[in-house]
Amino acid sequence: MHFAFLLASLTYIAVSVYIGWALIADKPIYKGRSLGLLLLGMAAHAALLYPSVVTLYGLNFNLFNVISLISLFFLCFYVLFSLYRPIVSLGILAAPTALAGMTIGYVGRAPYQPITDISLGLETHILLSLAAYCVLLMAAVQALFLRLQIRELKHKTIHRFWVNKLPSLQSMESLLFDMLLVGFVLLSIALGIGFIYVQDLMAQHIVHKTVFSLLSWLLFGGLLFGHWRAGWRGKRAANITIYAFILLAIGFVGSKFVLEMLL
């Protein structure tokens, strides 16, 4: 077993167990301790992933490498958001997600199809697309938790254990719109660069991916505009976020799975 995989796995498991124990025992979660361990795990995760993606013949963004990279970005953005939002407790979800993504990337096998002679603009498009997908995935998960939290509060079931352990509703909602704004900006830039550098959509079999991405972009943009102009929030914001991400996932992961694993 690769040392980097073992080290990252142990740190992700340790953080998950520590935060889980703190939540159950109602103990304070020390941010520095948790984030420090996660940074160590992320470094090992990156060291494991780098030679699989950056190969002698070009960048290898197969399905399993992409899943692992997205899980690494997921954890990276969680750490960044944790620096200014009281959401360290959500590491109970972030660390296992990174562990699952890394494991899938490590054991999964897909055809080796490196991207050769790639321009800097196209590299930027790919990385920004992955970063945008990751942040919007986080937003979708956040929206799901927000929706459940609103339902529990509405039905006066605040005594349920998991609701008490979540950050406040205001913090959860503020974090959701932080994620939406960051993800929307990244997606906008990625789409703009893509239209400049991708020459033939039909030949590269990405028309459907582009259509679903644009539909998702319109929904996310409409939600942010509605929040700014009309104060959209709560259940409506959560639902639109989830629907928009489903469209993005169909265009991104769905098309990649069909092209690499079925065709």
mmCIF file of C-alpha atoms in Angstrom:
data_model
loop_
_atom_site.group_PDB
_atom_site.id
_atom_site.type_symbol
_atom_site.label_atom_id
_atom_site.label_comp_id
_atom_site.label_asym_id
_atom_site.label_seq_id
_atom_site.Cartn_x
_atom_site.Cartn_y
_atom_site.Cartn_z
ATOM 1 C CA MET A 1 0.000 0.000 0.000
ATOM 2 C CA HIS A 2 1.299 3.456 -0.924
ATOM 3 C CA PHE A 3 2.652 5.356 2.101
ATOM 4 C CA ALA A 4 0.904 8.591 1.077
ATOM 5 C CA PHE A 5 -2.435 6.765 0.841
ATOM 6 C CA LEU A 6 -1.915 5.232 4.278
ATOM 7 C CA LEU A 7 -0.910 8.566 5.843
ATOM 8 C CA ALA A 8 -3.830 10.472 4.309
ATOM 9 C CA SER A 9 -6.265 7.723 5.318
ATOM 10 C CA LEU A 10 -5.066 7.734 8.923
ATOM 11 C CA THR A 11 -5.301 11.520 9.231
ATOM 12 C CA TYR A 12 -8.777 11.644 7.676
ATOM 13 C CA ILE A 13 -9.961 8.856 9.975
ATOM 14 C CA ALA A 14 -8.361 10.521 13.005
ATOM 15 C CA VAL A 15 -10.106 13.830 12.297
ATOM 16 C CA SER A 16 -13.440 12.071 11.731
ATOM 17 C CA VAL A 17 -13.140 10.148 15.004
ATOM 18 C CA TYR A 18 -11.987 13.221 16.938
ATOM 19 C CA ILE A 19 -14.809 15.466 15.726
ATOM 20 C CA GLY A 20 -17.345 12.659 16.156
ATOM 21 C CA TRP A 21 -16.177 12.064 19.727
ATOM 22 C CA ALA A 22 -16.292 15.796 20.510
ATOM 23 C CA LEU A 23 -19.837 16.091 19.164
ATOM 24 C CA ILE A 24 -21.107 13.048 21.067
ATOM 25 C CA ALA A 25 -19.364 14.022 24.313
ATOM 26 C CA ASP A 26 -20.368 17.675 23.872
ATOM 27 C CA LYS A 27 -16.740 18.773 24.065
ATOM 28 C CA PRO A 28 -15.176 21.778 22.287
ATOM 29 C CA ILE A 29 -13.572 21.069 18.922
ATOM 30 C CA TYR A 30 -10.119 22.601 18.663
ATOM 31 C CA LYS A 31 -9.916 24.182 15.227
ATOM 32 C CA GLY A 32 -6.110 24.269 15.055
ATOM 33 C CA ARG A 33 -5.785 20.586 15.888
ATOM 34 C CA SER A 34 -8.416 19.508 13.367
ATOM 35 C CA LEU A 35 -7.267 21.719 10.507
ATOM 36 C CA GLY A 36 -3.605 20.894 11.139
ATOM 37 C CA LEU A 37 -4.278 17.184 10.752
ATOM 38 C CA LEU A 38 -6.369 17.821 7.664
ATOM 39 C CA LEU A 39 -3.554 19.839 6.073
ATOM 40 C CA LEU A 40 -1.203 16.902 6.655
ATOM 41 C CA GLY A 41 -3.726 14.544 5.088
ATOM 42 C CA MET A 42 -4.271 16.881 2.143
ATOM 43 C CA ALA A 43 -0.512 17.041 1.490
ATOM 44 C CA ALA A 44 -0.329 13.237 1.434
ATOM 45 C CA HIS A 45 -3.465 13.063 -0.732
ATOM 46 C CA ALA A 46 -1.914 15.503 -3.225
ATOM 47 C CA ALA A 47 1.361 13.549 -3.256
ATOM 48 C CA LEU A 48 -0.582 10.375 -4.026
ATOM 49 C CA LEU A 49 -2.653 11.969 -6.775
ATOM 50 C CA TYR A 50 0.016 14.025 -8.547
ATOM 51 C CA PRO A 51 1.835 11.213 -10.430
ATOM 52 C CA SER A 52 -1.505 9.764 -11.544
ATOM 53 C CA VAL A 53 -2.673 13.059 -13.050
ATOM 54 C CA VAL A 54 0.594 14.574 -14.286
ATOM 55 C CA THR A 55 2.059 11.836 -16.491
ATOM 56 C CA LEU A 56 4.879 11.651 -19.023
ATOM 57 C CA TYR A 57 2.455 11.843 -21.942
ATOM 58 C CA GLY A 58 0.121 14.515 -20.607
ATOM 59 C CA LEU A 59 -2.555 15.199 -17.988
ATOM 60 C CA ASN A 60 -4.652 12.157 -17.105
ATOM 61 C CA PHE A 61 -8.097 13.338 -16.004
ATOM 62 C CA ASN A 62 -9.877 9.994 -16.036
ATOM 63 C CA LEU A 63 -13.053 9.483 -14.014
ATOM 64 C CA PHE A 64 -11.335 8.116 -10.904
ATOM 65 C CA ASN A 65 -8.598 10.750 -10.848
ATOM 66 C CA VAL A 66 -11.261 13.436 -11.162
ATOM 67 C CA ILE A 67 -13.248 11.983 -8.239
ATOM 68 C CA SER A 68 -10.113 11.953 -6.083
ATOM 69 C CA LEU A 69 -9.172 15.495 -7.136
ATOM 70 C CA ILE A 70 -12.677 16.803 -6.434
ATOM 71 C CA SER A 71 -12.596 15.261 -2.952
ATOM 72 C CA LEU A 72 -9.246 16.984 -2.334
ATOM 73 C CA PHE A 73 -10.645 20.330 -3.508
ATOM 74 C CA PHE A 74 -13.715 19.669 -1.331
ATOM 75 C CA LEU A 75 -11.529 19.397 1.747
ATOM 76 C CA CYS A 76 -9.397 22.372 0.740
ATOM 77 C CA PHE A 77 -12.413 24.660 0.463
ATOM 78 C CA TYR A 78 -13.814 23.298 3.742
ATOM 79 C CA VAL A 79 -10.569 24.346 5.457
ATOM 80 C CA LEU A 80 -10.710 27.798 3.849
ATOM 81 C CA PHE A 81 -14.352 28.375 4.819
ATOM 82 C CA SER A 82 -13.610 27.123 8.349
ATOM 83 C CA LEU A 83 -11.104 29.914 8.839
ATOM 84 C CA TYR A 84 -13.858 32.539 9.053
ATOM 85 C CA ARG A 85 -17.089 30.584 9.622
ATOM 86 C CA PRO A 86 -17.933 28.512 12.747
ATOM 87 C CA ILE A 87 -18.284 25.268 10.802
ATOM 88 C CA VAL A 88 -15.463 23.081 12.123
ATOM 89 C CA SER A 89 -18.060 20.524 13.226
ATOM 90 C CA LEU A 90 -18.893 19.891 9.553
ATOM 91 C CA GLY A 91 -15.509 18.187 9.319
ATOM 92 C CA ILE A 92 -17.416 15.084 10.394
ATOM 93 C CA LEU A 93 -18.701 15.107 6.812
ATOM 94 C CA ALA A 94 -15.727 16.662 4.974
ATOM 95 C CA ALA A 95 -13.037 14.244 6.169
ATOM 96 C CA PRO A 96 -14.937 11.016 5.319
ATOM 97 C CA THR A 97 -15.878 12.511 1.934
ATOM 98 C CA ALA A 98 -12.207 13.144 1.164
ATOM 99 C CA LEU A 99 -11.325 9.638 2.343
ATOM 100 C CA ALA A 100 -13.994 8.065 0.132
ATOM 101 C CA GLY A 101 -12.969 10.090 -2.926
ATOM 102 C CA MET A 102 -9.286 9.332 -2.435
ATOM 103 C CA THR A 103 -9.983 5.613 -1.990
ATOM 104 C CA ILE A 104 -12.113 5.474 -5.146
ATOM 105 C CA GLY A 105 -9.357 7.236 -7.059
ATOM 106 C CA TYR A 106 -6.705 4.895 -5.647
ATOM 107 C CA VAL A 107 -8.428 1.587 -6.377
ATOM 108 C CA GLY A 108 -10.422 2.569 -9.484
ATOM 109 C CA ARG A 109 -9.183 1.758 -12.964
ATOM 110 C CA ALA A 110 -10.090 3.638 -16.135
ATOM 111 C CA PRO A 111 -8.574 3.736 -19.640
ATOM 112 C CA TYR A 112 -5.375 5.777 -19.820
ATOM 113 C CA GLN A 113 -6.250 8.714 -22.066
ATOM 114 C CA PRO A 114 -3.802 11.555 -21.382
ATOM 115 C CA ILE A 115 -4.531 15.010 -22.735
ATOM 116 C CA THR A 116 -1.572 15.890 -24.943
ATOM 117 C CA ASP A 117 -0.493 19.232 -26.412
ATOM 118 C CA ILE A 118 -2.821 21.097 -24.079
ATOM 119 C CA SER A 119 -2.671 24.886 -23.921
ATOM 120 C CA LEU A 120 -2.364 26.859 -20.701
ATOM 121 C CA GLY A 121 -5.854 28.257 -21.297
ATOM 122 C CA LEU A 122 -7.375 24.793 -21.529
ATOM 123 C CA GLU A 123 -5.491 23.638 -18.425
ATOM 124 C CA THR A 124 -6.901 26.651 -16.594
ATOM 125 C CA HIS A 125 -10.395 25.831 -17.859
ATOM 126 C CA ILE A 126 -10.157 22.244 -16.589
ATOM 127 C CA LEU A 127 -8.834 23.174 -13.144
ATOM 128 C CA LEU A 128 -11.353 25.987 -12.674
ATOM 129 C CA SER A 129 -14.161 23.666 -13.769
ATOM 130 C CA LEU A 130 -13.119 21.094 -11.178
ATOM 131 C CA ALA A 131 -12.823 23.767 -8.484
ATOM 132 C CA ALA A 132 -16.255 25.175 -9.377
ATOM 133 C CA TYR A 133 -17.802 21.703 -9.368
ATOM 134 C CA CYS A 134 -16.283 21.034 -5.969
ATOM 135 C CA VAL A 135 -17.540 24.257 -4.355
ATOM 136 C CA LEU A 136 -21.006 23.788 -5.835
ATOM 137 C CA LEU A 137 -21.024 20.183 -4.602
ATOM 138 C CA MET A 138 -20.334 21.572 -1.138
ATOM 139 C CA ALA A 139 -23.161 24.067 -1.640
ATOM 140 C CA ALA A 140 -25.540 21.248 -2.604
ATOM 141 C CA VAL A 141 -24.625 19.249 0.505
ATOM 142 C CA GLN A 142 -24.966 22.404 2.585
ATOM 143 C CA ALA A 143 -28.374 23.054 1.016
ATOM 144 C CA LEU A 144 -29.487 19.535 1.904
ATOM 145 C CA PHE A 145 -28.494 20.011 5.537
ATOM 146 C CA LEU A 146 -30.108 23.454 5.593
ATOM 147 C CA ARG A 147 -33.354 22.025 4.242
ATOM 148 C CA LEU A 148 -33.373 19.284 6.877
ATOM 149 C CA GLN A 149 -32.520 21.789 9.604
ATOM 150 C CA ILE A 150 -35.394 24.069 8.567
ATOM 151 C CA ARG A 151 -37.790 21.113 8.584
ATOM 152 C CA GLU A 152 -36.700 20.052 12.065
ATOM 153 C CA LEU A 153 -37.079 23.581 13.432
ATOM 154 C CA LYS A 154 -40.467 24.004 11.768
ATOM 155 C CA HIS A 155 -41.789 20.791 13.309
ATOM 156 C CA LYS A 156 -40.371 21.629 16.749
ATOM 157 C CA THR A 157 -38.031 18.644 16.808
ATOM 158 C CA ILE A 158 -34.971 20.591 17.903
ATOM 159 C CA HIS A 159 -34.310 17.924 20.528
ATOM 160 C CA ARG A 160 -32.952 15.655 17.825
ATOM 161 C CA PHE A 161 -29.245 15.113 18.440
ATOM 162 C CA TRP A 162 -27.890 16.042 14.999
ATOM 163 C CA VAL A 163 -29.807 19.341 14.820
ATOM 164 C CA ASN A 164 -28.259 20.528 18.066
ATOM 165 C CA LYS A 165 -24.787 19.766 16.735
ATOM 166 C CA LEU A 166 -25.127 21.762 13.510
ATOM 167 C CA PRO A 167 -24.013 25.411 13.354
ATOM 168 C CA SER A 168 -26.817 27.943 13.756
ATOM 169 C CA LEU A 169 -29.356 28.341 10.956
ATOM 170 C CA GLN A 170 -27.999 31.812 10.189
ATOM 171 C CA SER A 171 -24.428 30.487 9.929
ATOM 172 C CA MET A 172 -25.548 27.615 7.703
ATOM 173 C CA GLU A 173 -27.446 29.959 5.392
ATOM 174 C CA SER A 174 -24.612 32.496 5.220
ATOM 175 C CA LEU A 175 -22.164 29.719 4.392
ATOM 176 C CA LEU A 176 -24.467 28.450 1.640
ATOM 177 C CA PHE A 177 -24.457 31.802 -0.131
ATOM 178 C CA ASP A 178 -20.695 32.155 0.366
ATOM 179 C CA MET A 179 -20.269 28.832 -1.410
ATOM 180 C CA LEU A 180 -22.752 29.740 -4.135
ATOM 181 C CA LEU A 181 -20.999 33.023 -4.873
ATOM 182 C CA VAL A 182 -17.522 31.456 -5.017
ATOM 183 C CA GLY A 183 -18.757 28.519 -7.095
ATOM 184 C CA PHE A 184 -20.701 30.734 -9.494
ATOM 185 C CA VAL A 185 -17.703 33.009 -10.100
ATOM 186 C CA LEU A 186 -15.421 30.013 -10.728
ATOM 187 C CA LEU A 187 -17.976 28.389 -13.032
ATOM 188 C CA SER A 188 -18.484 31.640 -14.961
ATOM 189 C CA ILE A 189 -14.752 32.049 -15.561
ATOM 190 C CA ALA A 190 -14.365 28.368 -16.481
ATOM 191 C CA LEU A 191 -17.207 28.527 -19.013
ATOM 192 C CA GLY A 192 -15.867 31.750 -20.492
ATOM 193 C CA ILE A 193 -12.379 30.305 -20.951
ATOM 194 C CA GLY A 194 -13.882 27.100 -22.326
ATOM 195 C CA PHE A 195 -15.756 28.917 -25.078
ATOM 196 C CA ILE A 196 -12.504 30.627 -26.075
ATOM 197 C CA TYR A 197 -10.194 27.604 -26.085
ATOM 198 C CA VAL A 198 -12.442 24.652 -26.963
ATOM 199 C CA GLN A 199 -12.564 24.712 -30.757
ATOM 200 C CA ASP A 200 -15.055 22.006 -31.763
ATOM 201 C CA LEU A 201 -17.719 20.993 -29.247
ATOM 202 C CA MET A 202 -19.227 18.325 -31.510
ATOM 203 C CA ALA A 203 -15.926 16.608 -32.246
ATOM 204 C CA GLN A 204 -15.010 16.469 -28.562
ATOM 205 C CA HIS A 205 -18.416 15.065 -27.480
ATOM 206 C CA ILE A 206 -19.078 17.831 -24.955
ATOM 207 C CA VAL A 207 -22.204 19.483 -26.370
ATOM 208 C CA HIS A 208 -24.426 17.835 -23.743
ATOM 209 C CA LYS A 209 -21.948 18.749 -21.006
ATOM 210 C CA THR A 210 -21.977 22.377 -22.153
ATOM 211 C CA VAL A 211 -25.784 22.521 -22.302
ATOM 212 C CA PHE A 212 -26.246 21.097 -18.796
ATOM 213 C CA SER A 213 -23.490 23.362 -17.435
ATOM 214 C CA LEU A 214 -25.165 26.442 -18.928
ATOM 215 C CA LEU A 215 -28.565 25.450 -17.525
ATOM 216 C CA SER A 216 -26.975 24.963 -14.120
ATOM 217 C CA TRP A 217 -25.164 28.312 -14.439
ATOM 218 C CA LEU A 218 -28.466 30.057 -15.191
ATOM 219 C CA LEU A 219 -30.122 28.536 -12.123
ATOM 220 C CA PHE A 220 -27.245 29.436 -9.813
ATOM 221 C CA GLY A 221 -27.106 32.948 -11.244
ATOM 222 C CA GLY A 222 -30.867 33.348 -10.920
ATOM 223 C CA LEU A 223 -30.720 32.245 -7.288
ATOM 224 C CA LEU A 224 -27.958 34.705 -6.429
ATOM 225 C CA PHE A 225 -29.832 37.499 -8.204
ATOM 226 C CA GLY A 226 -33.066 36.557 -6.415
ATOM 227 C CA HIS A 227 -31.253 36.549 -3.072
ATOM 228 C CA TRP A 228 -29.808 39.994 -3.785
ATOM 229 C CA ARG A 229 -32.970 41.590 -5.153
ATOM 230 C CA ALA A 230 -35.805 39.750 -3.438
ATOM 231 C CA GLY A 231 -34.173 38.178 -0.396
ATOM 232 C CA TRP A 232 -34.600 34.564 -1.497
ATOM 233 C CA ARG A 233 -33.396 32.261 1.251
ATOM 234 C CA GLY A 234 -34.320 29.234 3.293
ATOM 235 C CA LYS A 235 -36.107 26.322 1.672
ATOM 236 C CA ARG A 236 -36.408 28.002 -1.742
ATOM 237 C CA ALA A 237 -32.669 28.691 -1.894
ATOM 238 C CA ALA A 238 -31.865 25.144 -0.775
ATOM 239 C CA ASN A 239 -34.150 23.569 -3.384
ATOM 240 C CA ILE A 240 -32.809 25.663 -6.281
ATOM 241 C CA THR A 241 -29.236 24.878 -5.220
ATOM 242 C CA ILE A 242 -29.909 21.142 -5.241
ATOM 243 C CA TYR A 243 -31.680 21.217 -8.628
ATOM 244 C CA ALA A 244 -28.925 23.335 -10.193
ATOM 245 C CA PHE A 245 -26.227 21.007 -8.931
ATOM 246 C CA ILE A 246 -28.049 17.943 -10.262
ATOM 247 C CA LEU A 247 -27.919 19.516 -13.734
ATOM 248 C CA LEU A 248 -24.217 20.244 -13.320
ATOM 249 C CA ALA A 249 -23.520 16.699 -12.120
ATOM 250 C CA ILE A 250 -25.399 15.167 -15.060
ATOM 251 C CA GLY A 251 -23.351 17.232 -17.486
ATOM 252 C CA PHE A 252 -20.016 16.701 -15.760
ATOM 253 C CA VAL A 253 -19.756 13.312 -14.070
ATOM 254 C CA GLY A 254 -22.586 11.685 -16.037
ATOM 255 C CA SER A 255 -21.085 12.439 -19.437
ATOM 256 C CA LYS A 256 -17.605 11.439 -18.257
ATOM 257 C CA PHE A 257 -18.896 8.105 -16.951
ATOM 258 C CA VAL A 258 -20.713 7.314 -20.200
ATOM 259 C CA LEU A 259 -17.760 8.260 -22.420
ATOM 260 C CA GLU A 260 -15.109 6.425 -20.383
ATOM 261 C CA MET A 261 -16.888 3.454 -18.856
ATOM 262 C CA LEU A 262 -19.748 2.571 -21.225
ATOM 263 C CA LEU A 263 -18.682 3.629 -24.730
#
